[in-house]
């Protein structure tokens, strides 16, 4: 995805998001990396709603909702492709901050999004082998408030070394779960069944048959 697409995602997430939703393309990239890494598929209506903390926006037009979904799916597809087909070249979308000493990677948003995605995908709390658990712990260090004091105590060199291991950590988690895929189980729904011609639950404004039903 080019910078123009990422900037557009940033704009939409900030404009239509809320205090608990994903608010940047970097955070969304981490979110999707965890979603596509999990042992089970996550339905589009589920991951879409979770982006907005279950408060999907009312798009001003069908076109806007469709464009957001198209860019979001493109971002998720790129993460899945790189993790599966080109793991040695996998690149997360981190932010950069010029602090006067050169560019420093800002990874907290991506890591926070990753933890949210792992929660939505249902594997964050599952037991992992020691090496894989260490990979998740590294992402948690940078993405959860519990790691704040540890990060503050790091030197610049230690911080840079730590952030350099985040992408390999994401690849290791992806490869572990691909080796431990779980069957898709039927989901019990307590809410009313959505009809083909009903408005889609994702909030796009389109009919269900023209949106997430696909």
JSON list of C-alpha atoms in Angstrom, two decimals:
[
{"chain": "A", "resi": 1, "resn": "UNK", "atom": "CA", "xyz": [0.00, 0.00, 0.00]},
{"chain": "A", "resi": 2, "resn": "UNK", "atom": "CA", "xyz": [1.35, 3.45, -0.88]},
{"chain": "A", "resi": 3, "resn": "UNK", "atom": "CA", "xyz": [1.62, 6.43, 1.47]},
{"chain": "A", "resi": 4, "resn": "UNK", "atom": "CA", "xyz": [-1.52, 7.99, 0.03]},
{"chain": "A", "resi": 5, "resn": "UNK", "atom": "CA", "xyz": [-3.59, 4.97, 1.07]},
{"chain": "A", "resi": 6, "resn": "UNK", "atom": "CA", "xyz": [-2.06, 4.95, 4.54]},
{"chain": "A", "resi": 7, "resn": "UNK", "atom": "CA", "xyz": [-2.73, 8.66, 4.96]},
{"chain": "A", "resi": 8, "resn": "UNK", "atom": "CA", "xyz": [-6.35, 8.14, 3.94]},
{"chain": "A", "resi": 9, "resn": "UNK", "atom": "CA", "xyz": [-6.74, 5.36, 6.52]},
{"chain": "A", "resi": 10, "resn": "UNK", "atom": "CA", "xyz": [-5.22, 7.65, 9.15]},
{"chain": "A", "resi": 11, "resn": "UNK", "atom": "CA", "xyz": [-7.72, 10.38, 8.27]},
{"chain": "A", "resi": 12, "resn": "UNK", "atom": "CA", "xyz": [-10.76, 8.10, 8.41]},
{"chain": "A", "resi": 13, "resn": "UNK", "atom": "CA", "xyz": [-9.70, 6.38, 11.64]},
{"chain": "A", "resi": 14, "resn": "UNK", "atom": "CA", "xyz": [-9.15, 9.72, 13.38]},
{"chain": "A", "resi": 15, "resn": "UNK", "atom": "CA", "xyz": [-12.32, 11.30, 12.01]},
{"chain": "A", "resi": 16, "resn": "UNK", "atom": "CA", "xyz": [-14.73, 8.45, 12.69]},
{"chain": "A", "resi": 17, "resn": "UNK", "atom": "CA", "xyz": [-13.02, 6.73, 15.62]},
{"chain": "A", "resi": 18, "resn": "UNK", "atom": "CA", "xyz": [-13.62, 7.08, 19.34]},
{"chain": "A", "resi": 19, "resn": "UNK", "atom": "CA", "xyz": [-11.56, 6.97, 22.52]},
{"chain": "A", "resi": 20, "resn": "UNK", "atom": "CA", "xyz": [-11.41, 3.15, 22.44]},
{"chain": "A", "resi": 21, "resn": "UNK", "atom": "CA", "xyz": [-11.03, 2.49, 18.71]},
{"chain": "A", "resi": 22, "resn": "UNK", "atom": "CA", "xyz": [-8.02, 2.07, 16.45]},
{"chain": "A", "resi": 23, "resn": "UNK", "atom": "CA", "xyz": [-6.80, 5.52, 15.47]},
{"chain": "A", "resi": 24, "resn": "UNK", "atom": "CA", "xyz": [-3.90, 5.10, 13.04]},
{"chain": "A", "resi": 25, "resn": "UNK", "atom": "CA", "xyz": [-2.78, 3.03, 10.07]},
{"chain": "A", "resi": 26, "resn": "UNK", "atom": "CA", "xyz": [0.20, 1.82, 12.10]},
{"chain": "A", "resi": 27, "resn": "UNK", "atom": "CA", "xyz": [-2.11, 0.49, 14.81]},
{"chain": "A", "resi": 28, "resn": "UNK", "atom": "CA", "xyz": [-4.39, -1.04, 12.17]},
{"chain": "A", "resi": 29, "resn": "UNK", "atom": "CA", "xyz": [-1.41, -2.78, 10.55]},
{"chain": "A", "resi": 30, "resn": "UNK", "atom": "CA", "xyz": [-0.45, -4.39, 13.86]},
{"chain": "A", "resi": 31, "resn": "UNK", "atom": "CA", "xyz": [-4.08, -5.36, 14.43]},
{"chain": "A", "resi": 32, "resn": "UNK", "atom": "CA", "xyz": [-4.28, -7.13, 11.07]},
{"chain": "A", "resi": 33, "resn": "UNK", "atom": "CA", "xyz": [-0.90, -8.84, 11.56]},
{"chain": "A", "resi": 34, "resn": "UNK", "atom": "CA", "xyz": [-2.31, -10.53, 14.66]},
{"chain": "A", "resi": 35, "resn": "UNK", "atom": "CA", "xyz": [-5.66, -11.29, 13.02]},
{"chain": "A", "resi": 36, "resn": "UNK", "atom": "CA", "xyz": [-4.08, -13.11, 10.07]},
{"chain": "A", "resi": 37, "resn": "UNK", "atom": "CA", "xyz": [-1.60, -14.90, 12.35]},
{"chain": "A", "resi": 38, "resn": "UNK", "atom": "CA", "xyz": [-4.19, -16.62, 14.53]},
{"chain": "A", "resi": 39, "resn": "UNK", "atom": "CA", "xyz": [-5.16, -20.30, 14.44]},
{"chain": "A", "resi": 40, "resn": "UNK", "atom": "CA", "xyz": [-8.69, -19.52, 13.26]},
{"chain": "A", "resi": 41, "resn": "UNK", "atom": "CA", "xyz": [-10.21, -17.20, 10.70]},
{"chain": "A", "resi": 42, "resn": "UNK", "atom": "CA", "xyz": [-11.98, -14.10, 11.99]},
{"chain": "A", "resi": 43, "resn": "UNK", "atom": "CA", "xyz": [-15.14, -13.05, 10.16]},
{"chain": "A", "resi": 44, "resn": "UNK", "atom": "CA", "xyz": [-14.97, -9.62, 8.48]},
{"chain": "A", "resi": 45, "resn": "UNK", "atom": "CA", "xyz": [-17.97, -8.35, 10.44]},
{"chain": "A", "resi": 46, "resn": "UNK", "atom": "CA", "xyz": [-16.14, -9.23, 13.69]},
{"chain": "A", "resi": 47, "resn": "UNK", "atom": "CA", "xyz": [-12.79, -7.60, 12.92]},
{"chain": "A", "resi": 48, "resn": "UNK", "atom": "CA", "xyz": [-14.48, -4.60, 11.31]},
{"chain": "A", "resi": 49, "resn": "UNK", "atom": "CA", "xyz": [-16.64, -3.92, 14.36]},
{"chain": "A", "resi": 50, "resn": "UNK", "atom": "CA", "xyz": [-13.66, -4.35, 16.71]},
{"chain": "A", "resi": 51, "resn": "UNK", "atom": "CA", "xyz": [-11.70, -1.69, 14.82]},
{"chain": "A", "resi": 52, "resn": "UNK", "atom": "CA", "xyz": [-14.27, 0.81, 16.07]},
{"chain": "A", "resi": 53, "resn": "UNK", "atom": "CA", "xyz": [-14.65, -0.74, 19.54]},
{"chain": "A", "resi": 54, "resn": "UNK", "atom": "CA", "xyz": [-18.10, -2.01, 18.51]},
{"chain": "A", "resi": 55, "resn": "UNK", "atom": "CA", "xyz": [-19.22, 1.52, 17.55]},
{"chain": "A", "resi": 56, "resn": "UNK", "atom": "CA", "xyz": [-19.01, 1.45, 13.73]},
{"chain": "A", "resi": 57, "resn": "UNK", "atom": "CA", "xyz": [-19.27, 4.88, 12.08]},
{"chain": "A", "resi": 58, "resn": "UNK", "atom": "CA", "xyz": [-22.21, 6.09, 10.09]},
{"chain": "A", "resi": 59, "resn": "UNK", "atom": "CA", "xyz": [-20.49, 6.80, 6.81]},
{"chain": "A", "resi": 60, "resn": "UNK", "atom": "CA", "xyz": [-21.74, 9.88, 4.96]},
{"chain": "A", "resi": 61, "resn": "UNK", "atom": "CA", "xyz": [-22.06, 7.77, 1.81]},
{"chain": "A", "resi": 62, "resn": "UNK", "atom": "CA", "xyz": [-21.83, 4.15, 0.69]},
{"chain": "A", "resi": 63, "resn": "UNK", "atom": "CA", "xyz": [-18.77, 5.12, -1.33]},
{"chain": "A", "resi": 64, "resn": "UNK", "atom": "CA", "xyz": [-16.82, 6.23, 1.74]},
{"chain": "A", "resi": 65, "resn": "UNK", "atom": "CA", "xyz": [-17.59, 3.03, 3.60]},
{"chain": "A", "resi": 66, "resn": "UNK", "atom": "CA", "xyz": [-16.62, 0.94, 0.59]},
{"chain": "A", "resi": 67, "resn": "UNK", "atom": "CA", "xyz": [-13.35, 2.81, 0.13]},
{"chain": "A", "resi": 68, "resn": "UNK", "atom": "CA", "xyz": [-12.39, 2.35, 3.75]},
{"chain": "A", "resi": 69, "resn": "UNK", "atom": "CA", "xyz": [-13.16, -1.36, 3.61]},
{"chain": "A", "resi": 70, "resn": "UNK", "atom": "CA", "xyz": [-11.20, -1.74, 0.36]},
{"chain": "A", "resi": 71, "resn": "UNK", "atom": "CA", "xyz": [-8.11, -0.09, 1.85]},
{"chain": "A", "resi": 72, "resn": "UNK", "atom": "CA", "xyz": [-8.45, -2.03, 5.10]},
{"chain": "A", "resi": 73, "resn": "UNK", "atom": "CA", "xyz": [-8.67, -5.36, 3.26]},
{"chain": "A", "resi": 74, "resn": "UNK", "atom": "CA", "xyz": [-5.70, -4.37, 1.12]},
{"chain": "A", "resi": 75, "resn": "UNK", "atom": "CA", "xyz": [-3.65, -3.63, 4.25]},
{"chain": "A", "resi": 76, "resn": "UNK", "atom": "CA", "xyz": [-4.65, -6.93, 5.83]},
{"chain": "A", "resi": 77, "resn": "UNK", "atom": "CA", "xyz": [-3.89, -8.85, 2.63]},
{"chain": "A", "resi": 78, "resn": "UNK", "atom": "CA", "xyz": [-0.44, -7.31, 2.40]},
{"chain": "A", "resi": 79, "resn": "UNK", "atom": "CA", "xyz": [0.32, -8.33, 5.99]},
{"chain": "A", "resi": 80, "resn": "UNK", "atom": "CA", "xyz": [-0.86, -11.89, 5.32]},
{"chain": "A", "resi": 81, "resn": "UNK", "atom": "CA", "xyz": [1.15, -12.15, 2.11]},
{"chain": "A", "resi": 82, "resn": "UNK", "atom": "CA", "xyz": [4.39, -10.85, 3.62]},
{"chain": "A", "resi": 83, "resn": "UNK", "atom": "CA", "xyz": [4.13, -13.02, 6.72]},
{"chain": "A", "resi": 84, "resn": "UNK", "atom": "CA", "xyz": [3.41, -16.15, 4.71]},
{"chain": "A", "resi": 85, "resn": "UNK", "atom": "CA", "xyz": [5.34, -15.70, 1.47]},
{"chain": "A", "resi": 86, "resn": "UNK", "atom": "CA", "xyz": [8.19, -13.31, 2.27]},
{"chain": "A", "resi": 87, "resn": "UNK", "atom": "CA", "xyz": [8.81, -13.56, 6.02]},
{"chain": "A", "resi": 88, "resn": "UNK", "atom": "CA", "xyz": [12.47, -12.52, 5.70]},
{"chain": "A", "resi": 89, "resn": "UNK", "atom": "CA", "xyz": [11.33, -9.23, 4.17]},
{"chain": "A", "resi": 90, "resn": "UNK", "atom": "CA", "xyz": [8.30, -8.62, 6.40]},
{"chain": "A", "resi": 91, "resn": "UNK", "atom": "CA", "xyz": [8.00, -4.96, 7.32]},
{"chain": "A", "resi": 92, "resn": "UNK", "atom": "CA", "xyz": [5.59, -3.61, 9.89]},
{"chain": "A", "resi": 93, "resn": "UNK", "atom": "CA", "xyz": [4.26, -0.08, 9.53]},
{"chain": "A", "resi": 94, "resn": "UNK", "atom": "CA", "xyz": [6.04, 1.69, 12.37]},
{"chain": "A", "resi": 95, "resn": "UNK", "atom": "CA", "xyz": [6.13, 5.44, 12.93]},
{"chain": "A", "resi": 96, "resn": "UNK", "atom": "CA", "xyz": [9.29, 7.53, 13.03]},
{"chain": "A", "resi": 97, "resn": "UNK", "atom": "CA", "xyz": [10.13, 10.46, 15.28]},
{"chain": "A", "resi": 98, "resn": "UNK", "atom": "CA", "xyz": [12.99, 12.82, 14.58]},
{"chain": "A", "resi": 99, "resn": "UNK", "atom": "CA", "xyz": [14.23, 13.53, 18.08]},
{"chain": "A", "resi": 100, "resn": "UNK", "atom": "CA", "xyz": [17.21, 15.56, 17.00]},
{"chain": "A", "resi": 101, "resn": "UNK", "atom": "CA", "xyz": [19.55, 12.58, 16.94]},
{"chain": "A", "resi": 102, "resn": "UNK", "atom": "CA", "xyz": [18.16, 10.93, 13.84]},
{"chain": "A", "resi": 103, "resn": "UNK", "atom": "CA", "xyz": [15.03, 8.91, 13.26]},
{"chain": "A", "resi": 104, "resn": "UNK", "atom": "CA", "xyz": [13.77, 6.75, 16.11]},
{"chain": "A", "resi": 105, "resn": "UNK", "atom": "CA", "xyz": [11.11, 4.14, 15.54]},
{"chain": "A", "resi": 106, "resn": "UNK", "atom": "CA", "xyz": [7.85, 4.60, 17.43]},
{"chain": "A", "resi": 107, "resn": "UNK", "atom": "CA", "xyz": [6.37, 1.13, 17.72]},
{"chain": "A", "resi": 108, "resn": "UNK", "atom": "CA", "xyz": [3.84, 1.43, 20.54]},
{"chain": "A", "resi": 109, "resn": "UNK", "atom": "CA", "xyz": [0.84, 1.95, 18.26]},
{"chain": "A", "resi": 110, "resn": "UNK", "atom": "CA", "xyz": [1.66, -1.04, 16.07]},
{"chain": "A", "resi": 111, "resn": "UNK", "atom": "CA", "xyz": [2.26, -3.25, 19.10]},
{"chain": "A", "resi": 112, "resn": "UNK", "atom": "CA", "xyz": [-0.93, -2.05, 20.79]},
{"chain": "A", "resi": 113, "resn": "UNK", "atom": "CA", "xyz": [-2.86, -2.86, 17.63]},
{"chain": "A", "resi": 114, "resn": "UNK", "atom": "CA", "xyz": [-1.25, -6.29, 17.52]},
{"chain": "A", "resi": 115, "resn": "UNK", "atom": "CA", "xyz": [-2.39, -7.06, 21.06]},
{"chain": "A", "resi": 116, "resn": "UNK", "atom": "CA", "xyz": [-5.92, -5.91, 20.21]},
{"chain": "A", "resi": 117, "resn": "UNK", "atom": "CA", "xyz": [-5.93, -8.15, 17.14]},
{"chain": "A", "resi": 118, "resn": "UNK", "atom": "CA", "xyz": [-4.71, -11.14, 19.14]},
{"chain": "A", "resi": 119, "resn": "UNK", "atom": "CA", "xyz": [-7.53, -10.52, 21.62]},
{"chain": "A", "resi": 120, "resn": "UNK", "atom": "CA", "xyz": [-10.16, -10.33, 18.87]},
{"chain": "A", "resi": 121, "resn": "UNK", "atom": "CA", "xyz": [-8.73, -13.47, 17.26]},
{"chain": "A", "resi": 122, "resn": "UNK", "atom": "CA", "xyz": [-8.97, -15.24, 20.61]},
{"chain": "A", "resi": 123, "resn": "UNK", "atom": "CA", "xyz": [-5.37, -16.39, 21.06]},
{"chain": "A", "resi": 124, "resn": "UNK", "atom": "CA", "xyz": [-3.74, -13.75, 23.28]},
{"chain": "A", "resi": 125, "resn": "UNK", "atom": "CA", "xyz": [-4.19, -15.74, 26.49]},
{"chain": "A", "resi": 126, "resn": "UNK", "atom": "CA", "xyz": [-3.42, -19.18, 25.07]},
{"chain": "A", "resi": 127, "resn": "UNK", "atom": "CA", "xyz": [-0.39, -21.09, 26.32]},
{"chain": "A", "resi": 128, "resn": "UNK", "atom": "CA", "xyz": [2.65, -20.84, 24.04]},
{"chain": "A", "resi": 129, "resn": "UNK", "atom": "CA", "xyz": [6.04, -22.58, 23.88]},
{"chain": "A", "resi": 130, "resn": "UNK", "atom": "CA", "xyz": [8.79, -20.64, 25.62]},
{"chain": "A", "resi": 131, "resn": "UNK", "atom": "CA", "xyz": [10.39, -19.10, 22.52]},
{"chain": "A", "resi": 132, "resn": "UNK", "atom": "CA", "xyz": [7.04, -18.09, 21.03]},
{"chain": "A", "resi": 133, "resn": "UNK", "atom": "CA", "xyz": [5.87, -16.71, 24.38]},
{"chain": "A", "resi": 134, "resn": "UNK", "atom": "CA", "xyz": [9.03, -14.58, 24.42]},
{"chain": "A", "resi": 135, "resn": "UNK", "atom": "CA", "xyz": [8.11, -13.17, 21.01]},
{"chain": "A", "resi": 136, "resn": "UNK", "atom": "CA", "xyz": [4.67, -12.18, 22.29]},
{"chain": "A", "resi": 137, "resn": "UNK", "atom": "CA", "xyz": [6.21, -10.77, 25.49]},
{"chain": "A", "resi": 138, "resn": "UNK", "atom": "CA", "xyz": [8.41, -8.48, 23.38]},
{"chain": "A", "resi": 139, "resn": "UNK", "atom": "CA", "xyz": [5.39, -7.10, 21.53]},
{"chain": "A", "resi": 140, "resn": "UNK", "atom": "CA", "xyz": [3.56, -6.73, 24.85]},
{"chain": "A", "resi": 141, "resn": "UNK", "atom": "CA", "xyz": [6.51, -4.80, 26.30]},
{"chain": "A", "resi": 142, "resn": "UNK", "atom": "CA", "xyz": [6.13, -2.15, 23.61]},
{"chain": "A", "resi": 143, "resn": "UNK", "atom": "CA", "xyz": [2.35, -2.25, 23.28]},
{"chain": "A", "resi": 144, "resn": "UNK", "atom": "CA", "xyz": [1.04, -2.40, 26.84]},
{"chain": "A", "resi": 145, "resn": "UNK", "atom": "CA", "xyz": [1.29, 0.18, 29.63]},
{"chain": "A", "resi": 146, "resn": "UNK", "atom": "CA", "xyz": [2.85, -2.45, 31.87]},
{"chain": "A", "resi": 147, "resn": "UNK", "atom": "CA", "xyz": [6.10, -2.06, 29.92]},
{"chain": "A", "resi": 148, "resn": "UNK", "atom": "CA", "xyz": [6.43, 1.71, 30.38]},
{"chain": "A", "resi": 149, "resn": "UNK", "atom": "CA", "xyz": [8.99, 1.68, 33.19]},
{"chain": "A", "resi": 150, "resn": "UNK", "atom": "CA", "xyz": [11.13, -0.97, 31.52]},
{"chain": "A", "resi": 151, "resn": "UNK", "atom": "CA", "xyz": [11.21, 1.02, 28.30]},
{"chain": "A", "resi": 152, "resn": "UNK", "atom": "CA", "xyz": [12.11, 4.23, 30.13]},
{"chain": "A", "resi": 153, "resn": "UNK", "atom": "CA", "xyz": [15.09, 2.49, 31.71]},
{"chain": "A", "resi": 154, "resn": "UNK", "atom": "CA", "xyz": [16.48, 1.41, 28.31]},
{"chain": "A", "resi": 155, "resn": "UNK", "atom": "CA", "xyz": [19.34, 3.18, 26.60]},
{"chain": "A", "resi": 156, "resn": "UNK", "atom": "CA", "xyz": [18.83, 4.25, 23.00]},
{"chain": "A", "resi": 157, "resn": "UNK", "atom": "CA", "xyz": [20.92, 1.29, 21.86]},
{"chain": "A", "resi": 158, "resn": "UNK", "atom": "CA", "xyz": [18.86, -1.14, 23.95]},
{"chain": "A", "resi": 159, "resn": "UNK", "atom": "CA", "xyz": [15.63, 0.35, 22.63]},
{"chain": "A", "resi": 160, "resn": "UNK", "atom": "CA", "xyz": [16.81, 0.09, 19.02]},
{"chain": "A", "resi": 161, "resn": "UNK", "atom": "CA", "xyz": [17.89, -3.52, 19.55]},
{"chain": "A", "resi": 162, "resn": "UNK", "atom": "CA", "xyz": [14.52, -4.32, 21.09]},
{"chain": "A", "resi": 163, "resn": "UNK", "atom": "CA", "xyz": [12.47, -2.74, 18.30]},
{"chain": "A", "resi": 164, "resn": "UNK", "atom": "CA", "xyz": [14.62, -4.50, 15.68]},
{"chain": "A", "resi": 165, "resn": "UNK", "atom": "CA", "xyz": [13.32, -7.82, 17.01]},
{"chain": "A", "resi": 166, "resn": "UNK", "atom": "CA", "xyz": [9.62, -6.96, 16.70]},
{"chain": "A", "resi": 167, "resn": "UNK", "atom": "CA", "xyz": [9.19, -7.96, 13.06]},
{"chain": "A", "resi": 168, "resn": "UNK", "atom": "CA", "xyz": [10.97, -11.31, 13.56]},
{"chain": "A", "resi": 169, "resn": "UNK", "atom": "CA", "xyz": [8.73, -11.82, 16.61]},
{"chain": "A", "resi": 170, "resn": "UNK", "atom": "CA", "xyz": [5.62, -11.28, 14.49]},
{"chain": "A", "resi": 171, "resn": "UNK", "atom": "CA", "xyz": [6.93, -13.77, 11.92]},
{"chain": "A", "resi": 172, "resn": "UNK", "atom": "CA", "xyz": [7.66, -16.34, 14.63]},
{"chain": "A", "resi": 173, "resn": "UNK", "atom": "CA", "xyz": [4.14, -16.04, 16.04]},
{"chain": "A", "resi": 174, "resn": "UNK", "atom": "CA", "xyz": [2.62, -16.33, 12.56]},
{"chain": "A", "resi": 175, "resn": "UNK", "atom": "CA", "xyz": [4.62, -19.46, 11.75]},
{"chain": "A", "resi": 176, "resn": "UNK", "atom": "CA", "xyz": [3.77, -21.06, 15.08]},
{"chain": "A", "resi": 177, "resn": "UNK", "atom": "CA", "xyz": [0.03, -20.62, 14.61]},
{"chain": "A", "resi": 178, "resn": "UNK", "atom": "CA", "xyz": [0.16, -21.80, 11.00]},
{"chain": "A", "resi": 179, "resn": "UNK", "atom": "CA", "xyz": [1.57, -25.05, 12.32]},
{"chain": "A", "resi": 180, "resn": "UNK", "atom": "CA", "xyz": [-1.22, -25.23, 14.90]},
{"chain": "A", "resi": 181, "resn": "UNK", "atom": "CA", "xyz": [-4.28, -24.25, 12.90]},
{"chain": "A", "resi": 182, "resn": "UNK", "atom": "CA", "xyz": [-7.63, -25.05, 14.49]},
{"chain": "A", "resi": 183, "resn": "UNK", "atom": "CA", "xyz": [-10.82, -26.04, 12.67]},
{"chain": "A", "resi": 184, "resn": "UNK", "atom": "CA", "xyz": [-13.46, -23.43, 12.08]},
{"chain": "A", "resi": 185, "resn": "UNK", "atom": "CA", "xyz": [-16.24, -24.01, 14.59]},
{"chain": "A", "resi": 186, "resn": "UNK", "atom": "CA", "xyz": [-19.87, -23.02, 14.15]},
{"chain": "A", "resi": 187, "resn": "UNK", "atom": "CA", "xyz": [-20.75, -19.84, 16.02]},
{"chain": "A", "resi": 188, "resn": "UNK", "atom": "CA", "xyz": [-23.89, -19.70, 18.11]},
{"chain": "A", "resi": 189, "resn": "UNK", "atom": "CA", "xyz": [-25.72, -16.45, 17.43]},
{"chain": "A", "resi": 190, "resn": "UNK", "atom": "CA", "xyz": [-28.18, -15.06, 19.93]},
{"chain": "A", "resi": 191, "resn": "UNK", "atom": "CA", "xyz": [-29.11, -12.06, 17.83]},
{"chain": "A", "resi": 192, "resn": "UNK", "atom": "CA", "xyz": [-31.57, -12.10, 14.97]},
{"chain": "A", "resi": 193, "resn": "UNK", "atom": "CA", "xyz": [-30.36, -13.52, 11.68]},
{"chain": "A", "resi": 194, "resn": "UNK", "atom": "CA", "xyz": [-29.38, -10.86, 9.16]},
{"chain": "A", "resi": 195, "resn": "UNK", "atom": "CA", "xyz": [-31.32, -11.14, 5.92]},
{"chain": "A", "resi": 196, "resn": "UNK", "atom": "CA", "xyz": [-29.69, -10.86, 2.52]},
{"chain": "A", "resi": 197, "resn": "UNK", "atom": "CA", "xyz": [-31.34, -7.51, 1.88]},
{"chain": "A", "resi": 198, "resn": "UNK", "atom": "CA", "xyz": [-30.91, -6.09, 5.39]},
{"chain": "A", "resi": 199, "resn": "UNK", "atom": "CA", "xyz": [-28.33, -3.33, 6.09]},
{"chain": "A", "resi": 200, "resn": "UNK", "atom": "CA", "xyz": [-24.93, -4.88, 6.76]},
{"chain": "A", "resi": 201, "resn": "UNK", "atom": "CA", "xyz": [-23.93, -4.93, 10.44]},
{"chain": "A", "resi": 202, "resn": "UNK", "atom": "CA", "xyz": [-20.48, -3.51, 9.63]},
{"chain": "A", "resi": 203, "resn": "UNK", "atom": "CA", "xyz": [-22.01, -0.07, 9.10]},
{"chain": "A", "resi": 204, "resn": "UNK", "atom": "CA", "xyz": [-21.05, 0.35, 5.45]},
{"chain": "A", "resi": 205, "resn": "UNK", "atom": "CA", "xyz": [-24.62, 1.29, 4.52]},
{"chain": "A", "resi": 206, "resn": "UNK", "atom": "CA", "xyz": [-24.81, -1.45, 1.90]},
{"chain": "A", "resi": 207, "resn": "UNK", "atom": "CA", "xyz": [-27.08, -4.46, 1.89]},
{"chain": "A", "resi": 208, "resn": "UNK", "atom": "CA", "xyz": [-25.66, -7.54, 3.63]},
{"chain": "A", "resi": 209, "resn": "UNK", "atom": "CA", "xyz": [-25.58, -9.52, 0.35]},
{"chain": "A", "resi": 210, "resn": "UNK", "atom": "CA", "xyz": [-23.46, -6.77, -1.26]},
{"chain": "A", "resi": 211, "resn": "UNK", "atom": "CA", "xyz": [-21.02, -6.43, 1.62]},
{"chain": "A", "resi": 212, "resn": "UNK", "atom": "CA", "xyz": [-19.80, -8.86, 4.32]},
{"chain": "A", "resi": 213, "resn": "UNK", "atom": "CA", "xyz": [-21.93, -11.76, 3.02]},
{"chain": "A", "resi": 214, "resn": "UNK", "atom": "CA", "xyz": [-19.44, -11.96, 0.16]}
]
